[in-house]
mmCIF file of C-alpha atoms and ligand atoms in Angstrom:
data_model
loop_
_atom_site.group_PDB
_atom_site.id
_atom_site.type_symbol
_atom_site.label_atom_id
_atom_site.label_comp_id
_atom_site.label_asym_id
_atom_site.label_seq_id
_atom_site.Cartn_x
_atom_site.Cartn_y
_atom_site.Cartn_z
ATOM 1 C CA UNK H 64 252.771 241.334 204.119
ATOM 2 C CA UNK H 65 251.611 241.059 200.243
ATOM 3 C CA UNK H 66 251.255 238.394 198.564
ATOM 4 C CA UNK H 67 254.264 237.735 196.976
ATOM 5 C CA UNK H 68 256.085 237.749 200.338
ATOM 6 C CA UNK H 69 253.826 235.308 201.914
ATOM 7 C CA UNK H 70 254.538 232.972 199.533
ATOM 8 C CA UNK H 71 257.949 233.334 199.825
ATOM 9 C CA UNK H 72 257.975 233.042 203.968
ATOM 10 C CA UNK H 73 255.825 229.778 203.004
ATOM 11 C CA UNK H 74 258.024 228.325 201.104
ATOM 12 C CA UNK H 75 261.130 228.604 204.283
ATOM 13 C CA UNK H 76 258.679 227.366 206.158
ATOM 14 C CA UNK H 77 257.668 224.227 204.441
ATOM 15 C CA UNK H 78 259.162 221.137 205.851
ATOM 16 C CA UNK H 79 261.050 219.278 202.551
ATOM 17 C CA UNK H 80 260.495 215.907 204.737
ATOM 18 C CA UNK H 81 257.147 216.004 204.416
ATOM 19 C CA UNK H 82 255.562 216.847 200.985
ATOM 20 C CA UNK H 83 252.807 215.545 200.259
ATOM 21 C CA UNK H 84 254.137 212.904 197.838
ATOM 22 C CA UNK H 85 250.374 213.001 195.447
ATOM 23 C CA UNK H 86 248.163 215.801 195.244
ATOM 24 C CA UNK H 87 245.329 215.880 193.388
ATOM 25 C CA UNK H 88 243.519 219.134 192.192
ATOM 26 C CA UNK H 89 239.839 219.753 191.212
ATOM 27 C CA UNK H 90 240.350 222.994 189.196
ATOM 28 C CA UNK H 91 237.378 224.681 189.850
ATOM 29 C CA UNK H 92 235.180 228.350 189.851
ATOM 30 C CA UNK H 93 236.725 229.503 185.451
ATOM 31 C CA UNK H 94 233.176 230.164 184.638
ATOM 32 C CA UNK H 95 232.413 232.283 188.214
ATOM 33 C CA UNK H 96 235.738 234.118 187.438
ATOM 34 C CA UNK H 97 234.882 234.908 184.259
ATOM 35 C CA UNK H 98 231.285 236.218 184.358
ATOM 36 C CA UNK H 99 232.801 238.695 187.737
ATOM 37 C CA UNK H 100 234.587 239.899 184.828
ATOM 38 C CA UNK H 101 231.879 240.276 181.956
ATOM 39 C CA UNK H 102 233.872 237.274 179.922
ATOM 40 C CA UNK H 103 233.155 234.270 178.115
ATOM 41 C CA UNK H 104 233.200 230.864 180.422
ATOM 42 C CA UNK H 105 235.571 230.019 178.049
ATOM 43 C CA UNK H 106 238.064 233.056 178.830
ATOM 44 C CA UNK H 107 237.831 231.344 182.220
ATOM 45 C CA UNK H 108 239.054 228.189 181.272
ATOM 46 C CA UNK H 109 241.730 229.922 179.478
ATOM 47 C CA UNK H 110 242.897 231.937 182.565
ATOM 48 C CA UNK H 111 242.705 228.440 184.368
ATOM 49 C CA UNK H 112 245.558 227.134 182.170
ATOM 50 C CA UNK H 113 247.882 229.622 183.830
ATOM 51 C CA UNK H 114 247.214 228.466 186.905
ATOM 52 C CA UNK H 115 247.558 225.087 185.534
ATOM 53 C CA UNK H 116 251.022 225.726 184.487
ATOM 54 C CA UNK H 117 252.105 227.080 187.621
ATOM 55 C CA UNK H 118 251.004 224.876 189.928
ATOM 56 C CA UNK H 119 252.673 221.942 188.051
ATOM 57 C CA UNK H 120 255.780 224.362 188.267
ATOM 58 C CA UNK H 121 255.723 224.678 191.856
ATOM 59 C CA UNK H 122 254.676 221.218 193.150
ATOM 60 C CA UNK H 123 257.803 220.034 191.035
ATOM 61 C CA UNK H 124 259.919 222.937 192.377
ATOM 62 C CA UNK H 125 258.759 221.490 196.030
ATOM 63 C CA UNK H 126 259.454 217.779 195.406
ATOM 64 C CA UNK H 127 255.504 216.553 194.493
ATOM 65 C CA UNK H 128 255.551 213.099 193.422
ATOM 66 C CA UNK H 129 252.233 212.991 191.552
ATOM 67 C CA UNK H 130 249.757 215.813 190.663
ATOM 68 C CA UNK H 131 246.267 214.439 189.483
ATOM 69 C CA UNK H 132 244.350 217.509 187.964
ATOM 70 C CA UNK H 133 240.585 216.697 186.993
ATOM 71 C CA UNK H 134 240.343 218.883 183.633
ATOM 72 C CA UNK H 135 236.944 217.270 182.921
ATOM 73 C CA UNK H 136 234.569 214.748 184.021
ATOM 74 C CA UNK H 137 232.480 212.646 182.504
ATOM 75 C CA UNK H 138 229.424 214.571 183.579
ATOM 76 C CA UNK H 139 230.800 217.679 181.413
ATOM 77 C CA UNK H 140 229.372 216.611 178.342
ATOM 78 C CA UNK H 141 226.316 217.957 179.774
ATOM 79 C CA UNK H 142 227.689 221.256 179.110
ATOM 80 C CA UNK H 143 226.725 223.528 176.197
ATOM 81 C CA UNK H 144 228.455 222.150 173.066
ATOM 82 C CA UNK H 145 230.572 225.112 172.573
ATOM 83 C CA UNK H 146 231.799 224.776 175.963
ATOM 84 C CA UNK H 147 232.459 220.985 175.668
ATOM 85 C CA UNK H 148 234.070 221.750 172.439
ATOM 86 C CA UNK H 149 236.880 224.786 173.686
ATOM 87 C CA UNK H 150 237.694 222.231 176.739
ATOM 88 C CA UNK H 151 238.385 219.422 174.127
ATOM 89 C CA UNK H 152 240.975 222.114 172.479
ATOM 90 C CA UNK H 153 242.225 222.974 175.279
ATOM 91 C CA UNK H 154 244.957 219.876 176.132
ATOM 92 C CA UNK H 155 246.161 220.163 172.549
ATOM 93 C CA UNK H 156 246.453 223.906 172.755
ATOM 94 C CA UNK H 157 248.076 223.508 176.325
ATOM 95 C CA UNK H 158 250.778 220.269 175.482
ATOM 96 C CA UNK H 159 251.407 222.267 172.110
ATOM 97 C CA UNK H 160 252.864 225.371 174.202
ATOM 98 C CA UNK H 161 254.019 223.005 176.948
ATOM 99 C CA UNK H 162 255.765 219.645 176.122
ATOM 100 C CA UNK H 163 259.001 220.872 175.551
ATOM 101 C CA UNK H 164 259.215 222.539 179.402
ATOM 102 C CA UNK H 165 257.515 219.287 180.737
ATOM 103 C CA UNK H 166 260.162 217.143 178.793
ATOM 104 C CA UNK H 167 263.134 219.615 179.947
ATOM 105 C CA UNK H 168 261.693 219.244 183.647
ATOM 106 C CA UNK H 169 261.758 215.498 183.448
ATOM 107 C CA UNK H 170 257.715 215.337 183.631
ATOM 108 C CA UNK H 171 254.921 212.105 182.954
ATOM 109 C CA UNK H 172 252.090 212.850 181.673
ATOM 110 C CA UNK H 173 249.037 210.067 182.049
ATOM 111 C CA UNK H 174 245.614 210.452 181.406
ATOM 112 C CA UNK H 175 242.666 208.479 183.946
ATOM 113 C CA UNK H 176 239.532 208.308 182.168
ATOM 114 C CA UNK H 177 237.808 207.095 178.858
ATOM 115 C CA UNK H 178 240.300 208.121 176.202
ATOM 116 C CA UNK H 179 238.987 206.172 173.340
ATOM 117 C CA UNK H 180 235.984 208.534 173.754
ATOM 118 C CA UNK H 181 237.244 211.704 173.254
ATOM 119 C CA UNK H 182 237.484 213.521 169.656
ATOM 120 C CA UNK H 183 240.332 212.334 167.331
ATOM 121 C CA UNK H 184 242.474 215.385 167.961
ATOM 122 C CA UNK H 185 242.537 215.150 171.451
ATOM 123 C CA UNK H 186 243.011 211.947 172.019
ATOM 124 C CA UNK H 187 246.065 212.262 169.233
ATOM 125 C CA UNK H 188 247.544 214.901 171.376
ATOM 126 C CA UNK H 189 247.435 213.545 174.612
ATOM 127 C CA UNK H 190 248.705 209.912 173.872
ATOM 128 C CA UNK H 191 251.766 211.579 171.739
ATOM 129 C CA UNK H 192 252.369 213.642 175.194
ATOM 130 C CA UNK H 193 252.193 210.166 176.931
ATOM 131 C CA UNK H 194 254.364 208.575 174.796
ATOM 132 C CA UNK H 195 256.886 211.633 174.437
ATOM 133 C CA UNK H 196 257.041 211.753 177.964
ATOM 134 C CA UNK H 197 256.801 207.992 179.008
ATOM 135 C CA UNK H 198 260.270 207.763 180.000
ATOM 136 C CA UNK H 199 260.639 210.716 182.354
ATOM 137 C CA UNK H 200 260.764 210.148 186.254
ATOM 138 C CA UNK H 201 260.656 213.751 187.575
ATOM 139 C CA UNK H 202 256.911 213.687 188.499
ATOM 140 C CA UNK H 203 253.890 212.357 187.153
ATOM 141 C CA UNK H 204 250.968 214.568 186.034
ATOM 142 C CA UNK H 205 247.732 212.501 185.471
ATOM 143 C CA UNK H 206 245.350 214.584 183.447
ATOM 144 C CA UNK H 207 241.698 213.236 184.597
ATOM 145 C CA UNK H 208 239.849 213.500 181.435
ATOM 146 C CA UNK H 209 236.429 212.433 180.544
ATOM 147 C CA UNK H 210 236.983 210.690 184.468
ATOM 148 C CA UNK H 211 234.444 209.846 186.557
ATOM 149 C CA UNK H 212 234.842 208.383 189.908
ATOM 150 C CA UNK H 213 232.332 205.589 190.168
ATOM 151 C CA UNK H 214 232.725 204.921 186.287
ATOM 152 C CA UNK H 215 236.680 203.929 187.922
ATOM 153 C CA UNK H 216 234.910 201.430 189.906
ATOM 154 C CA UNK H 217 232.428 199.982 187.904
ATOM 155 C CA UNK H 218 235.172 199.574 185.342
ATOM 156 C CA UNK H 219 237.142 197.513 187.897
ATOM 157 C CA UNK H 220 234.324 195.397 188.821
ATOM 158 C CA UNK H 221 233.499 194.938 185.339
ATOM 159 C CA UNK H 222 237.497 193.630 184.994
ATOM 160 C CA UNK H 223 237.691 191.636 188.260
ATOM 161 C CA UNK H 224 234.158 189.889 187.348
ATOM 162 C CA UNK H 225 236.063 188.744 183.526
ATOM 163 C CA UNK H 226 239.064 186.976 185.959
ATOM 164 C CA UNK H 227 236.474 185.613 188.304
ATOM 165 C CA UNK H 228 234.617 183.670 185.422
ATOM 166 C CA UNK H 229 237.583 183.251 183.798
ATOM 167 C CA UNK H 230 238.734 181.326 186.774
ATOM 168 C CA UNK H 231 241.999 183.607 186.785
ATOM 169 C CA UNK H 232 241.221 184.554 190.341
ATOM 170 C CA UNK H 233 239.353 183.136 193.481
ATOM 171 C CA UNK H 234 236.299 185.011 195.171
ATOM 172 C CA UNK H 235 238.557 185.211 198.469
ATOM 173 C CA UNK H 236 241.297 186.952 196.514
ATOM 174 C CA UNK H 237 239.584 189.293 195.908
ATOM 175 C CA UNK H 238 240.717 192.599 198.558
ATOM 176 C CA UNK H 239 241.570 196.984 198.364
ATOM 177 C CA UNK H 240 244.499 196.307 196.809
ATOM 178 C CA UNK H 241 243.204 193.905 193.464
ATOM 179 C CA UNK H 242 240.430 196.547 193.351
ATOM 180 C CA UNK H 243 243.422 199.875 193.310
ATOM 181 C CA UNK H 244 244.976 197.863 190.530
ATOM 182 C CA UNK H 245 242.706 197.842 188.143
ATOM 183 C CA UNK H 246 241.603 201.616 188.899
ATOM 184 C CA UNK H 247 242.957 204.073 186.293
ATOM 185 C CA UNK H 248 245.491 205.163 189.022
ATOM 186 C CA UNK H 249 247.069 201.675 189.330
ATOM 187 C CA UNK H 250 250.492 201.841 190.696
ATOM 188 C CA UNK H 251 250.036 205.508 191.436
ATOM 189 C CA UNK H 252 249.780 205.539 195.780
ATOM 190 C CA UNK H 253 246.188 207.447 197.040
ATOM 191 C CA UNK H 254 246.594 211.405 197.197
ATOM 192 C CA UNK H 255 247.767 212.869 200.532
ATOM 193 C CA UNK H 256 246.239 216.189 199.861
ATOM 194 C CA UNK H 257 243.012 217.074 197.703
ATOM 195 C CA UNK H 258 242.420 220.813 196.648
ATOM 196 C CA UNK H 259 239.514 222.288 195.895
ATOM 197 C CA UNK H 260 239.177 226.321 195.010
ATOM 198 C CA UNK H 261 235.692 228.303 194.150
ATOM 199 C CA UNK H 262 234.531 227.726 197.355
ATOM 200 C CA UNK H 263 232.323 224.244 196.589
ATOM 201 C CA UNK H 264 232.368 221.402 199.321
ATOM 202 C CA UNK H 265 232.420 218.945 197.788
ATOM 203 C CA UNK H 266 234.108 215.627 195.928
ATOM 204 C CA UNK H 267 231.688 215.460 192.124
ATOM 205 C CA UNK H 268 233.125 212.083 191.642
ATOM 206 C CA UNK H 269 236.638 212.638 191.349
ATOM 207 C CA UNK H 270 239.077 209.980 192.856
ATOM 208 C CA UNK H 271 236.342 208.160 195.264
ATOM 209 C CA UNK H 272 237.718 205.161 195.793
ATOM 210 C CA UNK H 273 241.483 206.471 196.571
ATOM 211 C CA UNK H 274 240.387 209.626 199.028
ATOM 212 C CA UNK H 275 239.467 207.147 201.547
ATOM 213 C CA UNK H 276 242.447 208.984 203.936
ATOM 214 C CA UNK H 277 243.293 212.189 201.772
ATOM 215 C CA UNK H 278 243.279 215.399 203.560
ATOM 216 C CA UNK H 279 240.706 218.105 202.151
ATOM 217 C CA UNK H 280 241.863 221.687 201.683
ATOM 218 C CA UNK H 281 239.231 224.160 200.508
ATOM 219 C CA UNK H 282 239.574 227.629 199.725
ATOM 220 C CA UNK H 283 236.945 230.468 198.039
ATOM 221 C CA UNK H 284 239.288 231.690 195.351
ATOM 222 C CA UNK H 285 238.566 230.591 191.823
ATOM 223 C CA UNK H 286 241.277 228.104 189.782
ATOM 224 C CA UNK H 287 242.420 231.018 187.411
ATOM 225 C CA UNK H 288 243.437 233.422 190.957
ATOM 226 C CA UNK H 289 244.891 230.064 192.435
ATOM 227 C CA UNK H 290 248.600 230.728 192.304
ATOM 228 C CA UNK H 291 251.907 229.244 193.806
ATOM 229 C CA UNK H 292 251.362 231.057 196.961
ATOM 230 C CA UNK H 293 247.952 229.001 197.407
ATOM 231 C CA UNK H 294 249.697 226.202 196.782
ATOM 232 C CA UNK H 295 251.918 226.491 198.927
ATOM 233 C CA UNK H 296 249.549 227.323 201.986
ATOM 234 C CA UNK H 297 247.559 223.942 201.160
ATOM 235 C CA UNK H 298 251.205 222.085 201.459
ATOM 236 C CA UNK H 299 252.196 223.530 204.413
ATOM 237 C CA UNK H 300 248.304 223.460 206.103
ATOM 238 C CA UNK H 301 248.486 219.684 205.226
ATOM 239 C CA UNK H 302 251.485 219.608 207.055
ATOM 240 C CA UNK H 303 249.665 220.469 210.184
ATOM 241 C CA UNK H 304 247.146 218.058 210.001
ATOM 242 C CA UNK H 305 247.238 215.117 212.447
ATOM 243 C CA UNK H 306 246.869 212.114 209.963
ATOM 244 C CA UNK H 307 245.539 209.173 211.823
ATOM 245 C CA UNK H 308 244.513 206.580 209.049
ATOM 246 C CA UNK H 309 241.437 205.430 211.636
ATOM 247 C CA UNK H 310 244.034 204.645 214.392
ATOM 248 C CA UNK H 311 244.749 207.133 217.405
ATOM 249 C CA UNK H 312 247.460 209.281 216.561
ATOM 250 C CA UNK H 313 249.300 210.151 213.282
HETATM 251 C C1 FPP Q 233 235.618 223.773 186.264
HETATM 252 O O1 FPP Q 233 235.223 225.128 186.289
HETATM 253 C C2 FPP Q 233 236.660 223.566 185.289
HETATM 254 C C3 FPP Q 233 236.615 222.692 184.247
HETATM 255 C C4 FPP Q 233 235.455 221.840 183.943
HETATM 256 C C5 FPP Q 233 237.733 222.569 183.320
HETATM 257 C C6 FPP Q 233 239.075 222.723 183.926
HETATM 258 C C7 FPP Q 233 240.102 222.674 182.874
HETATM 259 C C8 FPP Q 233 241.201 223.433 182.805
HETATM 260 C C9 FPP Q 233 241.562 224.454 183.799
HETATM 261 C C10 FPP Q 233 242.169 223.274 181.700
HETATM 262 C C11 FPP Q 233 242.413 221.854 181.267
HETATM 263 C C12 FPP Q 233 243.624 221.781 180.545
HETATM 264 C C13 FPP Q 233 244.324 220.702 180.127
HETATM 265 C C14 FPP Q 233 245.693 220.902 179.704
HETATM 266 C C15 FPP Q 233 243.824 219.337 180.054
HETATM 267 P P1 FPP Q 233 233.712 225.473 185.971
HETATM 268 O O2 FPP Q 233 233.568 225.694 184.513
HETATM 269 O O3 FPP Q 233 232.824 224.401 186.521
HETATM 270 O O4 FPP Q 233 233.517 226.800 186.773
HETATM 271 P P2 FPP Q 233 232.150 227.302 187.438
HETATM 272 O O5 FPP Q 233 231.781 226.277 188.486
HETATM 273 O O6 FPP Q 233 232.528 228.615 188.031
HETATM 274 O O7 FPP Q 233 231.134 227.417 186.344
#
């Protein structure tokens, strides 16, 4: 069966009573596809944006909820400046091309991470997406940008500590769900499903507080060869999965 057809026979085969309602994407392996093909690591990232595009496509087509896509983390600023540079284009570039489809289709955007520290363009484009797009209910897409994980927590703490000698709150208040709320992802429910292509097992500080129960779904192939098909697989994999939430059956 190619692979066209496969994704088609997934698709028939995916139960619409249980999608994943957030999935959350670390889009990784652009540079490793592009040096197998004598590029630029930048030529990668551009590849990755079609992949980008049709993965928010498809998990809307399905009936996602939320997709949270980590597009760069704080630790990327370690990168070459060049590098760091193209990715900083790259949302502007991307919303330029893409607003009016994600308006038509009734899309969110939101951004988790430091905002107020990325360059003046960037920033400009992605809070005119937010705002453009602010009233839509379709599904959300939260771009993580300049997002780190345990810079999510110590943020919180840092806000929950202000109440706390502010008197606003007492020590015993203090539980998961004051802590979720004052995450970047407040109000958005923890992902059922986290991808993650190029082969790499691992988290690198994306979402660690709210993956506490997500189910994992790996897979060797780099972001810019992930396609709808791939998608699909992870949705209907996850719907395999025996979800027990620490308790004895799902
Ligand atoms: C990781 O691959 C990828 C990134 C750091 C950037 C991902 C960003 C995009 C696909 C586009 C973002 C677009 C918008 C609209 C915000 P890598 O460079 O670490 O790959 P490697 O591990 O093979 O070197």
């Amino acid at each position: 069966m190619d692979f066209e057809e496969k994704g088609k026979q997934l698709y028939q085969l995916i139960d619409q009573e249980r999608i994943p309602y957030h999935v959350a994407i670390i889009m990784d392996g652009n540079g490793r596809w592009a040096r197998k093909r004598g590029l630029p690591r930048i030529a990668g990232h551009r590849a990755g944006i079609d992949s980008l595009r049709e993965t928010i496509r498809i998990a809307r087509e399905i009936g996602v909820k939320i997709l949270t896509l980590y597009t760069f983390s704080t630790e990327n600023w370690k990168r070459p400046k060049s590098e760091v540079k193209f990715l900083m284009k790259l949302p502007e570039e991307y919303l330029q091309k893409e607003i009016e489809e994600l308006c038509a289709n009734n899309v969110k955007i939101r951004v988790l991470g430091l905002i107020k520290e990325l360059p003046e363009n960037t920033r400009r484009a992605l809070e005119d997406a937010i705002k453009r797009t602010k009233g839509n209910e379709g599904m959300v897409v939260n771009f993580a940008m300049n997002y780190g994980g345990r810079g999510d927590i110590v943020r919180a703490v840092k806000k929950i500590s202000q109440l706390l000698l502010r008197d606003d709150i007492k020590e015993g208040e203090i539980d998961e769900e004051i802590i979720s709320q004052y995450l970047y992802t407040k109000g958005c429910p923890d992902p059922d499903l986290l991808i993650r292509p190029s082969g790499e097992l691992r988290i690198s500080n994306f979402l660690l507080w709210q993956i506490a129960y997500t189910e994992l779904w790996f897979t060797d192939i780099y972001w810019p060869d992930f396609k709808k098909t791939h998608f699909l697989q992870a949705v209907y994999d996850f719907q395999r999965r025996n979800r027990k939430f620490g308790g004895i059956k799902g």
